[in-house]
mmCIF file of C-alpha atoms and ligand atoms in Angstrom:
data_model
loop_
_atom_site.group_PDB
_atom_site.id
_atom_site.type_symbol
_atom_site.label_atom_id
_atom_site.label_comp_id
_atom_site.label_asym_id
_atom_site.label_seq_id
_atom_site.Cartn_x
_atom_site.Cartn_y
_atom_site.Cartn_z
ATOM 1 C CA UNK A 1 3.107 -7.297 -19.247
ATOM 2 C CA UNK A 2 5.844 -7.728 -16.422
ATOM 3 C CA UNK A 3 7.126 -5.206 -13.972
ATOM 4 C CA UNK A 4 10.137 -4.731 -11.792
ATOM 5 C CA UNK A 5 8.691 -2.515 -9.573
ATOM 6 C CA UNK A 6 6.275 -0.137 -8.855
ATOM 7 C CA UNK A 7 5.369 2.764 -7.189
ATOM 8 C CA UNK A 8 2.142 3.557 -5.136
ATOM 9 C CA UNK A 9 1.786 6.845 -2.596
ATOM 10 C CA UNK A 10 5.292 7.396 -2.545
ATOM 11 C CA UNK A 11 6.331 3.676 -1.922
ATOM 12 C CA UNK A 12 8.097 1.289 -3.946
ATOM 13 C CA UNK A 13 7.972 -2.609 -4.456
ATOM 14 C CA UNK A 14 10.611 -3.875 -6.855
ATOM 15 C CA UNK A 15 11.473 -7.167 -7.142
ATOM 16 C CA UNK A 16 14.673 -8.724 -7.735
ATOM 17 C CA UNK A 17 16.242 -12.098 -8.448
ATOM 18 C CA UNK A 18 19.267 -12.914 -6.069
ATOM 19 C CA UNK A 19 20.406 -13.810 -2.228
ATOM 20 C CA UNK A 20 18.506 -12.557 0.648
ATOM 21 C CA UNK A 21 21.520 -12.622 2.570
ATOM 22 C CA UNK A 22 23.378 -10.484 0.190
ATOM 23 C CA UNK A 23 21.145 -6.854 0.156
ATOM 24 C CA UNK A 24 23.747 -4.309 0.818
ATOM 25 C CA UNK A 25 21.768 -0.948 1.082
ATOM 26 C CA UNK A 26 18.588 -2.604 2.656
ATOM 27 C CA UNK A 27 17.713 -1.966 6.328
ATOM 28 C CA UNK A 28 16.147 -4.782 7.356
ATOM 29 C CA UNK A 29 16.230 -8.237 5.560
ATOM 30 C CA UNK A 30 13.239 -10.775 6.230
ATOM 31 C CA UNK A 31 13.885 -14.417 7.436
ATOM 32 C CA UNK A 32 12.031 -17.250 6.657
ATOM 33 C CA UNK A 33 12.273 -18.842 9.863
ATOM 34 C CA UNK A 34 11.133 -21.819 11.505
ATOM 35 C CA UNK A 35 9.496 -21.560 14.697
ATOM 36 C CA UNK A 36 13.005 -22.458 17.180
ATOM 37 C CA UNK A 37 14.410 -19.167 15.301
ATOM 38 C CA UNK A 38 17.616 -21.155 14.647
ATOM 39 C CA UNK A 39 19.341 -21.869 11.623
ATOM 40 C CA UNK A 40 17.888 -23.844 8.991
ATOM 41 C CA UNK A 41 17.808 -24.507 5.011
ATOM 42 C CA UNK A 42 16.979 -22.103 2.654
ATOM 43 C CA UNK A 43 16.916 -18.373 3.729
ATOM 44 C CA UNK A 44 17.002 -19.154 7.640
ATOM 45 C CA UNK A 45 19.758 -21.299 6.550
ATOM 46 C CA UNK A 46 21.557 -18.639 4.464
ATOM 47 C CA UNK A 47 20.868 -15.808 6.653
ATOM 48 C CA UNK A 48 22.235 -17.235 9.623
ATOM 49 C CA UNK A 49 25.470 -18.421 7.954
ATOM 50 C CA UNK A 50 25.782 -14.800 6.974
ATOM 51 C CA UNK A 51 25.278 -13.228 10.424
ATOM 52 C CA UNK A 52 27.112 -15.408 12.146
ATOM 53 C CA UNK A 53 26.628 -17.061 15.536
ATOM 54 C CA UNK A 54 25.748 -14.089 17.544
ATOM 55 C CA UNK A 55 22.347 -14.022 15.591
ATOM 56 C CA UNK A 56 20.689 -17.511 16.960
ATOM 57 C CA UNK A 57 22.025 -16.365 20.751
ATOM 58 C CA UNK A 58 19.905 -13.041 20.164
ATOM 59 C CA UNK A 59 16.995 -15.577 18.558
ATOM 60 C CA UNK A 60 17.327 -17.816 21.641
ATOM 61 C CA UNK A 61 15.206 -15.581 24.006
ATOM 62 C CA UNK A 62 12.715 -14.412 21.373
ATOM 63 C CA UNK A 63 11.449 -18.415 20.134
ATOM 64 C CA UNK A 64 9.448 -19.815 19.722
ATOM 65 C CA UNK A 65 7.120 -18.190 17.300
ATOM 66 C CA UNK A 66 4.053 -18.827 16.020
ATOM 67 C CA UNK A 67 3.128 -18.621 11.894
ATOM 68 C CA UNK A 68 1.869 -15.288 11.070
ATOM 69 C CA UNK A 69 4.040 -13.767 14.051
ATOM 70 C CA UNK A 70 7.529 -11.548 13.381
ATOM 71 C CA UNK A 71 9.842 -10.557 15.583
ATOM 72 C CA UNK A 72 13.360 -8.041 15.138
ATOM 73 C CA UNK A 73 16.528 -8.877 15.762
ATOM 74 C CA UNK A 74 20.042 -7.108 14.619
ATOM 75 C CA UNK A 75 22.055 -8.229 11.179
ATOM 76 C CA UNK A 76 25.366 -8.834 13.113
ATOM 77 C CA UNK A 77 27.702 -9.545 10.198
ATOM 78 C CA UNK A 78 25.173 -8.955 7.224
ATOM 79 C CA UNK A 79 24.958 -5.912 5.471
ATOM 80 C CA UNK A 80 21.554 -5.193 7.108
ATOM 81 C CA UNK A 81 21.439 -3.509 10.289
ATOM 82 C CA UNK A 82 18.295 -5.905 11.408
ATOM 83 C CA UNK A 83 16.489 -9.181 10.612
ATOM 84 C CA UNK A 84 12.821 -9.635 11.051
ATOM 85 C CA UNK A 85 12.210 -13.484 11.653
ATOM 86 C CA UNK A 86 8.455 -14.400 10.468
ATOM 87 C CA UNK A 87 7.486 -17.869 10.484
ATOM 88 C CA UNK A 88 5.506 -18.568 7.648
ATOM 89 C CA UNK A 89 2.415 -21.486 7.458
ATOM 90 C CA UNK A 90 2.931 -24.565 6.089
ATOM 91 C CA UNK A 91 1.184 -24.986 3.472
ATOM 92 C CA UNK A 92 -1.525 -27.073 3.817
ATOM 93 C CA UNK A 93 -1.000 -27.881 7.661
ATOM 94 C CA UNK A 94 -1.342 -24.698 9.437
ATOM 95 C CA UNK A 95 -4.664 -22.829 9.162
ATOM 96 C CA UNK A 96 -5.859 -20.607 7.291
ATOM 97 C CA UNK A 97 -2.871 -20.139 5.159
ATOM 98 C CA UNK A 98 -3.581 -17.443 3.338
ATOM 99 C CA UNK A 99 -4.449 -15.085 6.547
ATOM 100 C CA UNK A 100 -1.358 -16.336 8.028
ATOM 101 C CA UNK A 101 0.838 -15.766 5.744
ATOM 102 C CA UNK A 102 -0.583 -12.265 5.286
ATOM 103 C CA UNK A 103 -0.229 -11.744 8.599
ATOM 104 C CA UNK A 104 3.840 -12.326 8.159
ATOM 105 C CA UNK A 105 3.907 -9.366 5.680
ATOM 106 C CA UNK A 106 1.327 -7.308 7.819
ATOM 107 C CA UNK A 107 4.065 -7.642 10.910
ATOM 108 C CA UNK A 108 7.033 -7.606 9.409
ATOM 109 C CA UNK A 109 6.040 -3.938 8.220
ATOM 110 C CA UNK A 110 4.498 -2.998 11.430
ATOM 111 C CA UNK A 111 8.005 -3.871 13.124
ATOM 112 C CA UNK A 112 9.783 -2.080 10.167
ATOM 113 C CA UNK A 113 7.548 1.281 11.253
ATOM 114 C CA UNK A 114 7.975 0.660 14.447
ATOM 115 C CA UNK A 115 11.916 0.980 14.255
ATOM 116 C CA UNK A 116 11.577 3.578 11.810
ATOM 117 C CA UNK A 117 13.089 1.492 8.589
ATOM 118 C CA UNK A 118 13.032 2.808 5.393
ATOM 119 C CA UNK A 119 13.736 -0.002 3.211
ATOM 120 C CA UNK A 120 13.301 -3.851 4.017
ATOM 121 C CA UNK A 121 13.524 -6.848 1.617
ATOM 122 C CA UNK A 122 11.659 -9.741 1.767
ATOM 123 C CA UNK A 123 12.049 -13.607 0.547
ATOM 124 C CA UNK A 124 8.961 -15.413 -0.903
ATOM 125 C CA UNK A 125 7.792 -16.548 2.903
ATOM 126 C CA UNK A 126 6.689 -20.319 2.317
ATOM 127 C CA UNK A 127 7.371 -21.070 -0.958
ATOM 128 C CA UNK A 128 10.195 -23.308 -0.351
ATOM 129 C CA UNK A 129 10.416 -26.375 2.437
ATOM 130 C CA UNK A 130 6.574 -24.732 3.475
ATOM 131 C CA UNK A 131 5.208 -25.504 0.019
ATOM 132 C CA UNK A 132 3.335 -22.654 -0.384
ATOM 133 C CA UNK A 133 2.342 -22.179 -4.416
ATOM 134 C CA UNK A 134 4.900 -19.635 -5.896
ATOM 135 C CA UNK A 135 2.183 -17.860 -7.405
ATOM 136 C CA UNK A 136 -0.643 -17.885 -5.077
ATOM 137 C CA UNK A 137 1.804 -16.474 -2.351
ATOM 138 C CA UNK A 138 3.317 -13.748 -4.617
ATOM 139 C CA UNK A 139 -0.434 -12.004 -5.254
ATOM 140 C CA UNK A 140 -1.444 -12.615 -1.821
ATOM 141 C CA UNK A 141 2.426 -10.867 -0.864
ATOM 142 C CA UNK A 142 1.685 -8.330 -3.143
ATOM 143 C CA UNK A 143 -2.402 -7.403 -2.246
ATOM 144 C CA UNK A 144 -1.242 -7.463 1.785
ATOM 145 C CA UNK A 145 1.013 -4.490 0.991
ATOM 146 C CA UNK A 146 -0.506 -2.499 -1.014
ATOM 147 C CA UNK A 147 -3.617 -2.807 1.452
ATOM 148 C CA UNK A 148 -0.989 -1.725 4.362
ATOM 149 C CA UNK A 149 0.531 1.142 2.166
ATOM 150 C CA UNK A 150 -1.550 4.002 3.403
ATOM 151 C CA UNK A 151 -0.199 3.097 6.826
ATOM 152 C CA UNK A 152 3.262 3.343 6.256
ATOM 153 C CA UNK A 153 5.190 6.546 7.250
ATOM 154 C CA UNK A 154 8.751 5.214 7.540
ATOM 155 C CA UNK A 155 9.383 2.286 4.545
ATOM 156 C CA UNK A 156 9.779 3.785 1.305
ATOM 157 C CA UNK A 157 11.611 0.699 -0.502
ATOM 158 C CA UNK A 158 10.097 -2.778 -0.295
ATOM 159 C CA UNK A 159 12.164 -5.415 -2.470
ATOM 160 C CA UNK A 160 11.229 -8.828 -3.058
ATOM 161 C CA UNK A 161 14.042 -11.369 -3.267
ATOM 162 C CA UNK A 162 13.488 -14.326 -5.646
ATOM 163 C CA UNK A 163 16.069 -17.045 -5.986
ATOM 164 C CA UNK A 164 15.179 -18.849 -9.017
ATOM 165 C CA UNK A 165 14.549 -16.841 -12.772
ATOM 166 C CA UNK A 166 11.072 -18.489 -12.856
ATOM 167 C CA UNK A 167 9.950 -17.013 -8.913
ATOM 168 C CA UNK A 168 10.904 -13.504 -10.382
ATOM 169 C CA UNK A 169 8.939 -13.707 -13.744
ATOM 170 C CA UNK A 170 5.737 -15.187 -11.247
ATOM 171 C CA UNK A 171 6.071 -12.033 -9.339
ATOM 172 C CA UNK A 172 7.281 -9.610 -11.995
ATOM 173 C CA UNK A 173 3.647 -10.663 -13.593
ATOM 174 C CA UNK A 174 1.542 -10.471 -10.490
ATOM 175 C CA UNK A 175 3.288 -7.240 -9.942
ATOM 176 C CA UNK A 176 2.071 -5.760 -13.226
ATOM 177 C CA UNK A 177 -1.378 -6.926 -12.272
ATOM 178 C CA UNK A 178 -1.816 -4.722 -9.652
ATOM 179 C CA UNK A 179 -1.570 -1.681 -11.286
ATOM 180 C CA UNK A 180 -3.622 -2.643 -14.019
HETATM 181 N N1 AR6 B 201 17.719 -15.919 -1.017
HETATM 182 C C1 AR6 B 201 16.469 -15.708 -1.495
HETATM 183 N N2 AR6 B 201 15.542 -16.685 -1.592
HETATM 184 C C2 AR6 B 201 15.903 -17.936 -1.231
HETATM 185 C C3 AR6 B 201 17.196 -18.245 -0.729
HETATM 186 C C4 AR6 B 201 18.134 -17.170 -0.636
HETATM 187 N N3 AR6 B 201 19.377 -17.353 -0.158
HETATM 188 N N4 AR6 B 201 17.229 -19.575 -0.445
HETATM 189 C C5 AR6 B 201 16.023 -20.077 -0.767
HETATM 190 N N5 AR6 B 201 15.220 -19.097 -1.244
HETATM 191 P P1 AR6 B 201 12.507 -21.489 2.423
HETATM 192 P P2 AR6 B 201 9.892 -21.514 3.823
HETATM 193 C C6 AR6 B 201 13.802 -19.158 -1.675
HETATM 194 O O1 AR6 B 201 12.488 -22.972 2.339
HETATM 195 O O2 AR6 B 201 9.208 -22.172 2.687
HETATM 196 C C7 AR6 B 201 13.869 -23.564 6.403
HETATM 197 O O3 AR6 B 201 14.569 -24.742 6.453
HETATM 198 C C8 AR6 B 201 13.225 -20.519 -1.939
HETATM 199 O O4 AR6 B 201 13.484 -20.900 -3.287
HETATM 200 O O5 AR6 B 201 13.747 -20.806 2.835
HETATM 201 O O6 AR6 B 201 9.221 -20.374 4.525
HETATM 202 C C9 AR6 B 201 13.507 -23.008 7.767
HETATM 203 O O7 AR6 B 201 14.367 -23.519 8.750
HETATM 204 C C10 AR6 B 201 11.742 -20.257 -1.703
HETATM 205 O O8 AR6 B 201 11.140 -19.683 -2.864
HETATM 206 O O9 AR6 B 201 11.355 -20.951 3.452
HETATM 207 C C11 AR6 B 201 12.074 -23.422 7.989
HETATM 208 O O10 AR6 B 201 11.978 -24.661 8.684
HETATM 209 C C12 AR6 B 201 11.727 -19.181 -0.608
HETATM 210 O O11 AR6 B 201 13.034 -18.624 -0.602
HETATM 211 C C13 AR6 B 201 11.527 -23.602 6.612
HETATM 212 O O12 AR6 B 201 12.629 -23.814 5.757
HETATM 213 C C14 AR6 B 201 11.402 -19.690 0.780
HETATM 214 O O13 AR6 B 201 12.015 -20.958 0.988
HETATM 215 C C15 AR6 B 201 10.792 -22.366 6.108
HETATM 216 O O14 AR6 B 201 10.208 -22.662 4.872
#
């Protein structure tokens, strides 16, 4: 079985295949940054070319960061009115990887309530130049939020953002898994 989203307690996770930098109707987009903030390959790299300069002199102050830490910044000229920068682990190097990397989704989410957002999008954090396994990451993505669900008052929508068809059908599956 596969699913494109579902809904627990009021909140949904869908997931989508697509840009991260191109989620018109989403409140806050999530970078996967590297630890200067700045622009970079990937999402950090596609994110930044899409907000424009002004984004990496707000990042400036805020880096560096540490994996497993977010922190909130405006969208400037993306559709998004912010950007939550979490540094992901690399996979393999930084230790342990699988609390870190929960810790990403755990903050990103506590920023999101904390500005009152109702619907934030997130890349697959690591998976790319970080090496994290596609599907290891996408059930550990998926079991981090659904343990922080009963905590959230404020995000209602919670999209994942895969770039290739093969990332979506990973998480489409691990999505249907946890609701079986
Ligand atoms: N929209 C959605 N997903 C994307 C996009 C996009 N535009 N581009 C790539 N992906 P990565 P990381 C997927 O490397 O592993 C950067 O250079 C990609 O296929 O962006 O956390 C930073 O500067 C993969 O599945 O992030 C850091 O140094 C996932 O997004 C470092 O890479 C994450 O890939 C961060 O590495």
């Amino acid at each position: 079985m596969s699913a494109n989203k579902i809904t627990i307690s009021g909140v949904t996770i869908e997931c989508i295949q697509g840009d991260i930098a191109a989620q018109s109707g989403i409140a806050a987009v999530v970078n996967a940054a590297n630890a200067e903030l700045m622009i970079g390959g990937g999402v950090a790299g596609a994110i930044h070319r899409a907000a424009g300069p002004r984004l990496e002199e707000e990042c400036r102050p805020l880096a560096p960061i540490s994996p497993g830490e977010a922190v909130i910044t405006g969208g400037h000229n993306l559709p998004n009115r912010y950007v939550i920068h979490c540094l992901g682990p690399i996979y393999g190097i930084d230790k342990p990887e699988n609390l870190l990397l929960a810790n990403c989704y755990r903050n990103a989410l506590k920023l999101a309530e904390e500005h009152r957002i109702e619907s934030i999008a997130f890349p697959a954090i690591s998976t790319g130049a970080f090496g994290y396994p596609i599907s290891d990451a996408a059930e550990l993505a998926f079991r981090t939020i659904v343990e922080d669900i009963p905590k959230l008052k404020f995000v209602k929508t919670i999209r994942f953002v895969l770039f290739s068809a093969s990332d979506l059908k990973v998480h489409q599956e691990t999505l249907s898994r946890m609701i079986e």
